mmCIF file of C-alpha atoms in Angstrom:
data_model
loop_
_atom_site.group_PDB
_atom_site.id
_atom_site.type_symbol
_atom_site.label_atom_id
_atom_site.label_comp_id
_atom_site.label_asym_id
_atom_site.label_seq_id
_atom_site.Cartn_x
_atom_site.Cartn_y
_atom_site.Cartn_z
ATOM 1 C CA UNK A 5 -76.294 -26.394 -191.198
ATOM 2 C CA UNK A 6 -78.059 -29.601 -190.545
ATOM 3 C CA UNK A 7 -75.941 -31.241 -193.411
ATOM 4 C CA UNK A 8 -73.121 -30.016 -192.033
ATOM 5 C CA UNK A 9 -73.637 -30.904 -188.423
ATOM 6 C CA UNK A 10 -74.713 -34.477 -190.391
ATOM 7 C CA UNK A 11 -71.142 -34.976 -192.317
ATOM 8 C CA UNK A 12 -69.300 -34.095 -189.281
ATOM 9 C CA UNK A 13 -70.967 -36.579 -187.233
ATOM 10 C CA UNK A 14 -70.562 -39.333 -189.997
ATOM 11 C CA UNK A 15 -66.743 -38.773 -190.486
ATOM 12 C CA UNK A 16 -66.261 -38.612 -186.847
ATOM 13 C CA UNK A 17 -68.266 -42.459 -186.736
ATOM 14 C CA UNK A 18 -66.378 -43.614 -189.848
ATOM 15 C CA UNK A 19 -62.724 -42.420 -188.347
ATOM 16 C CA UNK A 20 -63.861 -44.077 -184.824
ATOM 17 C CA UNK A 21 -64.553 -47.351 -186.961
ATOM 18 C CA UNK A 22 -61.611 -47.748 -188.631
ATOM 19 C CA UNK A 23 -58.725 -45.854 -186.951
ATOM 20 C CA UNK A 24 -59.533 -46.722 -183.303
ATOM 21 C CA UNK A 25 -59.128 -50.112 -181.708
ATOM 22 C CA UNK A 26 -61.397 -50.906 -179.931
ATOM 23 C CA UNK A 27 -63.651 -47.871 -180.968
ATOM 24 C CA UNK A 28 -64.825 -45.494 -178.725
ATOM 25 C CA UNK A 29 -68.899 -45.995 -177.940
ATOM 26 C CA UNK A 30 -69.541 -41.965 -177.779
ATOM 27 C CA UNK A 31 -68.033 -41.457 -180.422
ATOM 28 C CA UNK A 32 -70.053 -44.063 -182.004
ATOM 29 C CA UNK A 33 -73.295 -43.103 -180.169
ATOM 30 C CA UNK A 34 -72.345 -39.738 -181.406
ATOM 31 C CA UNK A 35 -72.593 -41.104 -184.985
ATOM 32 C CA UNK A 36 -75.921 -42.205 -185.054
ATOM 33 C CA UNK A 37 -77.462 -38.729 -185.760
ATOM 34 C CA UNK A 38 -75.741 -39.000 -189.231
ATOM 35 C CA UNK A 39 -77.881 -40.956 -191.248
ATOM 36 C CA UNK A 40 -81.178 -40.128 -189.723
ATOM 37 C CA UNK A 41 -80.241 -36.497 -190.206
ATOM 38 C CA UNK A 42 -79.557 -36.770 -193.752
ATOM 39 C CA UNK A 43 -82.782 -39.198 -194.443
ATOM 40 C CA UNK A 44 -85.131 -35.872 -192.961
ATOM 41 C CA UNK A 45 -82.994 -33.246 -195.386
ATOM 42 C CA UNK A 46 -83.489 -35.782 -198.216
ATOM 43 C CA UNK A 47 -87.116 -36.540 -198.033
ATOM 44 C CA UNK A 48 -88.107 -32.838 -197.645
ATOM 45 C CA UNK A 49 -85.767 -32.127 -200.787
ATOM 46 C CA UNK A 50 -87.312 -34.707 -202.540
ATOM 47 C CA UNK A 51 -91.356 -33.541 -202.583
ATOM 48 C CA UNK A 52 -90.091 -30.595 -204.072
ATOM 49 C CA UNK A 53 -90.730 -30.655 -208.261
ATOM 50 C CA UNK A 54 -91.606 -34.390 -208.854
ATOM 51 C CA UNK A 55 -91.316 -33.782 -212.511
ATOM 52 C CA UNK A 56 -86.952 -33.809 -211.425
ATOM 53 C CA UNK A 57 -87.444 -36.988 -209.316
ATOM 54 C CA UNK A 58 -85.499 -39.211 -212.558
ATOM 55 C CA UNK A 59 -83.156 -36.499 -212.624
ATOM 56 C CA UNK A 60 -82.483 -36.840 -208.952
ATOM 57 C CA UNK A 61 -82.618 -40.610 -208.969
ATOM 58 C CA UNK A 62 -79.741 -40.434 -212.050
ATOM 59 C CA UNK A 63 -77.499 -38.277 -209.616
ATOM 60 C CA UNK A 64 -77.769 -40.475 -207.258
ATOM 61 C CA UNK A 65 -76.924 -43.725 -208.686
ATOM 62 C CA UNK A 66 -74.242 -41.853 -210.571
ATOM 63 C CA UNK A 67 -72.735 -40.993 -207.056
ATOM 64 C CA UNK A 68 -73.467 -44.403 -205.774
ATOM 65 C CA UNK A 69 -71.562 -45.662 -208.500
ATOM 66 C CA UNK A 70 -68.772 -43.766 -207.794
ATOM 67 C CA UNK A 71 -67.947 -43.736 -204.019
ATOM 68 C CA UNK A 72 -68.192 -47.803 -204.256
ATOM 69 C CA UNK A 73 -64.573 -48.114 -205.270
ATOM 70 C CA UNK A 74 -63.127 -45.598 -202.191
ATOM 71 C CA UNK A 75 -65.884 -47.145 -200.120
ATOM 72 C CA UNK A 76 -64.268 -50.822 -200.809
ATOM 73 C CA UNK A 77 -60.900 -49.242 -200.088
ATOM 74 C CA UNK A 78 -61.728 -47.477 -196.505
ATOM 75 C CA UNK A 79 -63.813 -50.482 -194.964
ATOM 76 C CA UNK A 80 -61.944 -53.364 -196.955
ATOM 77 C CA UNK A 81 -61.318 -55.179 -193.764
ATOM 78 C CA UNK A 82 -64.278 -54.965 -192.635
ATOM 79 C CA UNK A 83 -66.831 -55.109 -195.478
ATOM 80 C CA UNK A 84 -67.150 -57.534 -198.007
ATOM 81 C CA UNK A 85 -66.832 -56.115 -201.221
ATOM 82 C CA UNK A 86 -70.723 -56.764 -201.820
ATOM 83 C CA UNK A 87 -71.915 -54.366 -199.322
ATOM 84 C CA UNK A 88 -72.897 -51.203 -200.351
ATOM 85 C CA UNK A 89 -72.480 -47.749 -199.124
ATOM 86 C CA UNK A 90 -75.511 -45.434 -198.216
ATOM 87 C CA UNK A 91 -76.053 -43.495 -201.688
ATOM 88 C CA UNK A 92 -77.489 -46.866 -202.820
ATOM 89 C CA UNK A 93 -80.589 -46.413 -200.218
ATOM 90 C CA UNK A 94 -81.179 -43.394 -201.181
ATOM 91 C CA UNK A 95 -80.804 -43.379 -204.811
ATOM 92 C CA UNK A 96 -83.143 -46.797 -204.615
ATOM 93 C CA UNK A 97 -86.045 -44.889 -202.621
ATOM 94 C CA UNK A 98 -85.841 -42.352 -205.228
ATOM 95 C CA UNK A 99 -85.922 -44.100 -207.932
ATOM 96 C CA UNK A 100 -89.468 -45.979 -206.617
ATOM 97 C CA UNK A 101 -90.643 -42.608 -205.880
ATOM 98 C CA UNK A 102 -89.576 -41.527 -209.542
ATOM 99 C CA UNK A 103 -91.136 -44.259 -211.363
ATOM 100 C CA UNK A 104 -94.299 -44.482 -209.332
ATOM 101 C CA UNK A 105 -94.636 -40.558 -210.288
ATOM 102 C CA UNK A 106 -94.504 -41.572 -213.551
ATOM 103 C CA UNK A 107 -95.837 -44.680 -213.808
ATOM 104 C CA UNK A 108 -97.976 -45.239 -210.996
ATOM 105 C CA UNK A 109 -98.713 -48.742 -209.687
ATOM 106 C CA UNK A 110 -96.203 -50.178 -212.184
ATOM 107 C CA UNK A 111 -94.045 -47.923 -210.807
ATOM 108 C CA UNK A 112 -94.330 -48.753 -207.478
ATOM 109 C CA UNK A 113 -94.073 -52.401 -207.781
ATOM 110 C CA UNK A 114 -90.962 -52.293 -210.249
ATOM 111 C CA UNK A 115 -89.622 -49.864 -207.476
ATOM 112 C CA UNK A 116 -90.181 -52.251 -204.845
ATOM 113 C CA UNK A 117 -89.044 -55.469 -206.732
ATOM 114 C CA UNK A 118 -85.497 -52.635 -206.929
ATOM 115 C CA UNK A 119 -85.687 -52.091 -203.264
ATOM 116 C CA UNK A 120 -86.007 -56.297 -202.869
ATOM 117 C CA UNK A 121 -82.630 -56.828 -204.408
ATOM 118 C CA UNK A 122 -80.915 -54.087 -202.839
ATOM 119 C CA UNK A 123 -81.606 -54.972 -199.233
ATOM 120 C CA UNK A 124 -79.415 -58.269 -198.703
ATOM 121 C CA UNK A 125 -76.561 -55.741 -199.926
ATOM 122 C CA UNK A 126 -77.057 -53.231 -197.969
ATOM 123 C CA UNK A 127 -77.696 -54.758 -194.553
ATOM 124 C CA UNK A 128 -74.058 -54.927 -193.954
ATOM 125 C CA UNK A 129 -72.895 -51.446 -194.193
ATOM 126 C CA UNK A 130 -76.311 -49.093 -194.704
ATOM 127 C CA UNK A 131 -78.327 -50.088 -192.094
ATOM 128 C CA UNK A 132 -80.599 -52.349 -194.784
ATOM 129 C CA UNK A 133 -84.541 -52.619 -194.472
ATOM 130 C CA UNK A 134 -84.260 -50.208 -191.404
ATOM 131 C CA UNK A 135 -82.959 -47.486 -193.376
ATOM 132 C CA UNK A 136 -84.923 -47.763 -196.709
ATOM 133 C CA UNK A 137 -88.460 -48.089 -194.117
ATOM 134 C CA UNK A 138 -86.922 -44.492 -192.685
ATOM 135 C CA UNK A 139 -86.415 -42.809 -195.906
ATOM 136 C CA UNK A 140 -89.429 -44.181 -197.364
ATOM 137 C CA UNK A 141 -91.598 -42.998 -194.379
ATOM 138 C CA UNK A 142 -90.004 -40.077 -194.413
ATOM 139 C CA UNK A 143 -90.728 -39.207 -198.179
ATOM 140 C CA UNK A 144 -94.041 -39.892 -197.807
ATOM 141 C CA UNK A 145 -94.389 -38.377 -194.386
ATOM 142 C CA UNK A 146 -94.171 -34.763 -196.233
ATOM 143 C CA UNK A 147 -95.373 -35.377 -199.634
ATOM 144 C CA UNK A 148 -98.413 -33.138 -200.049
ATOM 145 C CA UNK A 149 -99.927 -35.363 -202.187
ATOM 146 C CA UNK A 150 -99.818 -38.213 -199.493
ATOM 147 C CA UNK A 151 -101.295 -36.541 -196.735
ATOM 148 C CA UNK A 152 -103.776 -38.998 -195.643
ATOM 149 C CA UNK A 153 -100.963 -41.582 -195.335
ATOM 150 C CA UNK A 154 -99.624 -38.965 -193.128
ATOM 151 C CA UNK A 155 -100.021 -41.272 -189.199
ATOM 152 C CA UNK A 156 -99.017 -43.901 -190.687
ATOM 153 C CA UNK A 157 -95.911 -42.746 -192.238
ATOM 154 C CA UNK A 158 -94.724 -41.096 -189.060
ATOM 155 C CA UNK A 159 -95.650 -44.552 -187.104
ATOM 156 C CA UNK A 160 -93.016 -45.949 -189.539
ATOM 157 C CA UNK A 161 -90.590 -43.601 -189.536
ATOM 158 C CA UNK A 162 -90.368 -44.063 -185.485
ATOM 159 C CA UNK A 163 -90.275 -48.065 -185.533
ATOM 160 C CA UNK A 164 -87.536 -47.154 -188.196
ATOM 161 C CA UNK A 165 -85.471 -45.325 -186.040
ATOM 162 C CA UNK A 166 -85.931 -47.362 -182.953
ATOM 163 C CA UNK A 167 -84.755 -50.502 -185.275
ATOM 164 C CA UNK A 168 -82.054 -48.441 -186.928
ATOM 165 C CA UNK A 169 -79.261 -49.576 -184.733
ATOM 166 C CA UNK A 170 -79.027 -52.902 -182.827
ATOM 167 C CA UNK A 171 -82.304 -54.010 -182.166
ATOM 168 C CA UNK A 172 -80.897 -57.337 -182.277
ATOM 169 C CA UNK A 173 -78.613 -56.951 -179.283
ATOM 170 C CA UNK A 174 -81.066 -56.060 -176.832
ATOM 171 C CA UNK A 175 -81.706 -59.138 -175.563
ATOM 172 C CA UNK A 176 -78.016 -60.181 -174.928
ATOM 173 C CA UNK A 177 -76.603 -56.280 -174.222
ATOM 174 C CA UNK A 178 -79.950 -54.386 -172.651
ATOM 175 C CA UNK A 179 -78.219 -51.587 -170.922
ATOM 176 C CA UNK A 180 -75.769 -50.808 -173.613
ATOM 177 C CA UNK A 181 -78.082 -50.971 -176.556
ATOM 178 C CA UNK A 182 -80.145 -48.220 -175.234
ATOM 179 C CA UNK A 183 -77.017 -46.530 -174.443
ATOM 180 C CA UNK A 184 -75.164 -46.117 -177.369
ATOM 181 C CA UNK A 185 -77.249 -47.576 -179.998
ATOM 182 C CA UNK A 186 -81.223 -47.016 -179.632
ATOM 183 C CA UNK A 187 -81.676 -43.740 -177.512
ATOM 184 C CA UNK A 188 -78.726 -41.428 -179.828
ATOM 185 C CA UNK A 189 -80.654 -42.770 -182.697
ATOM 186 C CA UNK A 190 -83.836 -41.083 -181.697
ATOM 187 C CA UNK A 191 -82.775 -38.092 -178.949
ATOM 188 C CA UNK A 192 -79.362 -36.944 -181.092
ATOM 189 C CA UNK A 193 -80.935 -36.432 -184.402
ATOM 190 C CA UNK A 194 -83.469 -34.213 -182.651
ATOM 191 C CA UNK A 195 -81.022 -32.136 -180.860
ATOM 192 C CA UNK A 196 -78.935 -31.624 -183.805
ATOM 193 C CA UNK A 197 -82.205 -30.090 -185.260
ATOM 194 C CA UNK A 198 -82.035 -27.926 -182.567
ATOM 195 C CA UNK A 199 -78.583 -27.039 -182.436
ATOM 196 C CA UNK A 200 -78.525 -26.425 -185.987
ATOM 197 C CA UNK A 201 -81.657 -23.738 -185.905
ATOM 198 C CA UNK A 202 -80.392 -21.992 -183.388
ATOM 199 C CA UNK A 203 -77.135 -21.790 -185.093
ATOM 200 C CA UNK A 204 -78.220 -20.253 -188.429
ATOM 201 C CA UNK A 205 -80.695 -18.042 -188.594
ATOM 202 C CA UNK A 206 -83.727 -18.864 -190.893
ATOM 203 C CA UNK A 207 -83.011 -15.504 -193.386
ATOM 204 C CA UNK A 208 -79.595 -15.944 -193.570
ATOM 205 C CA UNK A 209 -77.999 -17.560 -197.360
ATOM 206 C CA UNK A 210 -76.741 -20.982 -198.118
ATOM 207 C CA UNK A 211 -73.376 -21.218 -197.161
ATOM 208 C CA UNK A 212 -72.139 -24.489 -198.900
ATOM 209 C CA UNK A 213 -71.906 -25.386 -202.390
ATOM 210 C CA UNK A 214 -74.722 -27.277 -204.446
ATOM 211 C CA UNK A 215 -73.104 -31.380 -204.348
ATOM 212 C CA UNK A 216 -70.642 -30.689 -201.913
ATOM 213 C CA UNK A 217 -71.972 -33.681 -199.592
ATOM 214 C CA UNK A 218 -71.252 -36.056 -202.696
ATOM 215 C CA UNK A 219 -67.843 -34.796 -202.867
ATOM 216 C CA UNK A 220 -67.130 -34.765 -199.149
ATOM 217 C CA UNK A 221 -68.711 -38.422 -199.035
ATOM 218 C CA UNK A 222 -66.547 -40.038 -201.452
ATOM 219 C CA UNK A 223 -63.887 -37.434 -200.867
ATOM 220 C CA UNK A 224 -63.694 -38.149 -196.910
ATOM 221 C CA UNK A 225 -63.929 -42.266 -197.881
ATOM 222 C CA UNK A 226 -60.609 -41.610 -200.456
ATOM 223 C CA UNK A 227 -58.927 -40.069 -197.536
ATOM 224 C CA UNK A 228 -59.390 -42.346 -195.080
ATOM 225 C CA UNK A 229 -58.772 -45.412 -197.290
ATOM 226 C CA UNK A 230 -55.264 -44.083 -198.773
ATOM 227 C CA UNK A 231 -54.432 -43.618 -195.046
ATOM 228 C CA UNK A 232 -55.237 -47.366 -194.249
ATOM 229 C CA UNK A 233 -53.295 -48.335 -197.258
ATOM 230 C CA UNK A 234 -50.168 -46.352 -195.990
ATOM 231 C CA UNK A 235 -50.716 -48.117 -192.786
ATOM 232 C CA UNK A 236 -50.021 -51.548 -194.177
ATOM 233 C CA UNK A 237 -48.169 -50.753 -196.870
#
C-alpha cells in the first residue's frame, strides 16, 4: 500500500511537471512524499538476506539502465541528457552496501568512490547528495547489525529530508519553501504511513505483483514521453 500510495504520488508530480504550465505547487508539494516513501520501503527491504544484496544491486542497475532512454524522452526539455533518473541512487547505495558486505572496508570505500561519481549526475533530476544521505541513513538506520550507529543514522536521515527539496531557496523564497517544498517533505511522507496502515490491514496478502514498480516506473515515463512527442510532432 505504501508503494502504491508512493507511485501515485510520483506520477501525479511527474504529469504536474511536464503537462502543466506553470505547474501547480500542491500538486507538487503533494509529490514530495514519493521519493522519501520509497527510500523507507527500500532500506527495510534491503537488511533482509545480505547474502542477495549483489543480486539486488544487479536488478537495480539493470532497471536503471533501462528507464534512462524513456526517462531522456519524458523530461528531454528539461533535463540534460546526463542526468539520471532515481534507480541510479538506489542501485548505487546498494551496491556500497553489497560490496562492503562482502568486502568490508574495501568495500565501502570502492562504494563510496561509486557514490562520488554518481552525484554530479544525479543532482539534476534525483535529488543528488540529499537523496543518497537519505537512503544511506535509512539502510543503516534498520540494519541489525548497525545498531549502535542507530542516533546517528536517524540524525541523518532528518537533515536529509529537511535538505531534500529546496534548501537553497530559503533565503530568497522563505514562506514558500516551507510551504511546498520543506514541510510536505517531512509531514506527507508520515501521513502517507498512516493512511496506508489504516488502509490495509497488517494480515491481509500482497496485492501487487513482485517488480511491478520497475515496470510502472519506466512504463509511466514511456507514456508520458510518447505523449510529449505527439505534442510536437
Amino acid at each position: 500500500m505504501v508503494k502504491l500510495l508512493a507511485l501515485f504520488a510520483m506520477m501525479v508530480d511527474h504529469a504536474n511537471t511536464l503537462f502543466l504550465a506553470p505547474s501547480w505547487p500542491a500538486l507538487f508539494a503533494f509529490g514530495r512524499m514519493a521519493f522519501p516513501l520509497f527510500a523507507l520501503i527500500w532500506a527495510l527491504n534491503i537488511n533482509r538476506q545480505p547474502e542477495r544484496l549483489q543480486a539486488r544491486a544487479n536488478r537495480l542497475w539493470i532497471w536503471s539502465l533501462i528507464t534512462q532512454p524513456v526517462f531522456w524522452l519524458a523530461f528531454r526539455d528539461i533535463y540534460s541528457w546526463y542526468a539520471l533518473n532515481i534507480l541510479f541512487v538506489f542501485a548505487g547505495v546498494t551496491q556500497l552496501l553489497a560490496w562492503a558486505w562482502r568486502y568490508q572496508e574495501r568495500g565501502v570505500a570502492a562504494g563510496t568512490l561509486l557514490l562520488c561519481l554518481l552525484v554530479w549526475p544525479l543532482n539534476f533530476a534525483s535529488y543528488g547528495p540529499q537523496g543518497i544521505m537519505l537512503t544511506l541513513s535509512l539502510a543503516t538506520l534498520f540494519s541489525p547489525q548497525l545498531g549502535q550507529w542507530r542516533a546517528w543514522s536517524l540524525a541523518l536521515a532528518g537533515a536529509a529530508l529537511l535538505m531534500l527539496n529546496g534548501m537553497y531557496r530559503i533565503a530568497e523564497q522563505p514562506l514558500d519553501t516551507l510551504t511546498y517544498y520543506v514541510l510536505p517533505t517531512v509531514l506527507f511522507p508520515v501521513a502517507g504511513l498512516y493512511l496506508a496502515a489504516r488502509l490495509k490491514p497488517d494480515d491481509s496478502p500482497r496485492f501487487m505483483p513482485r517488480q511491478f514498480f520497475y515496470y510502472a516506473y519506466a512504463g509511466h515515463l514511456l507514456v508520458y514521453g510518447v505523449i510529449l512527442w505527439l505534442r510536437t510532432a
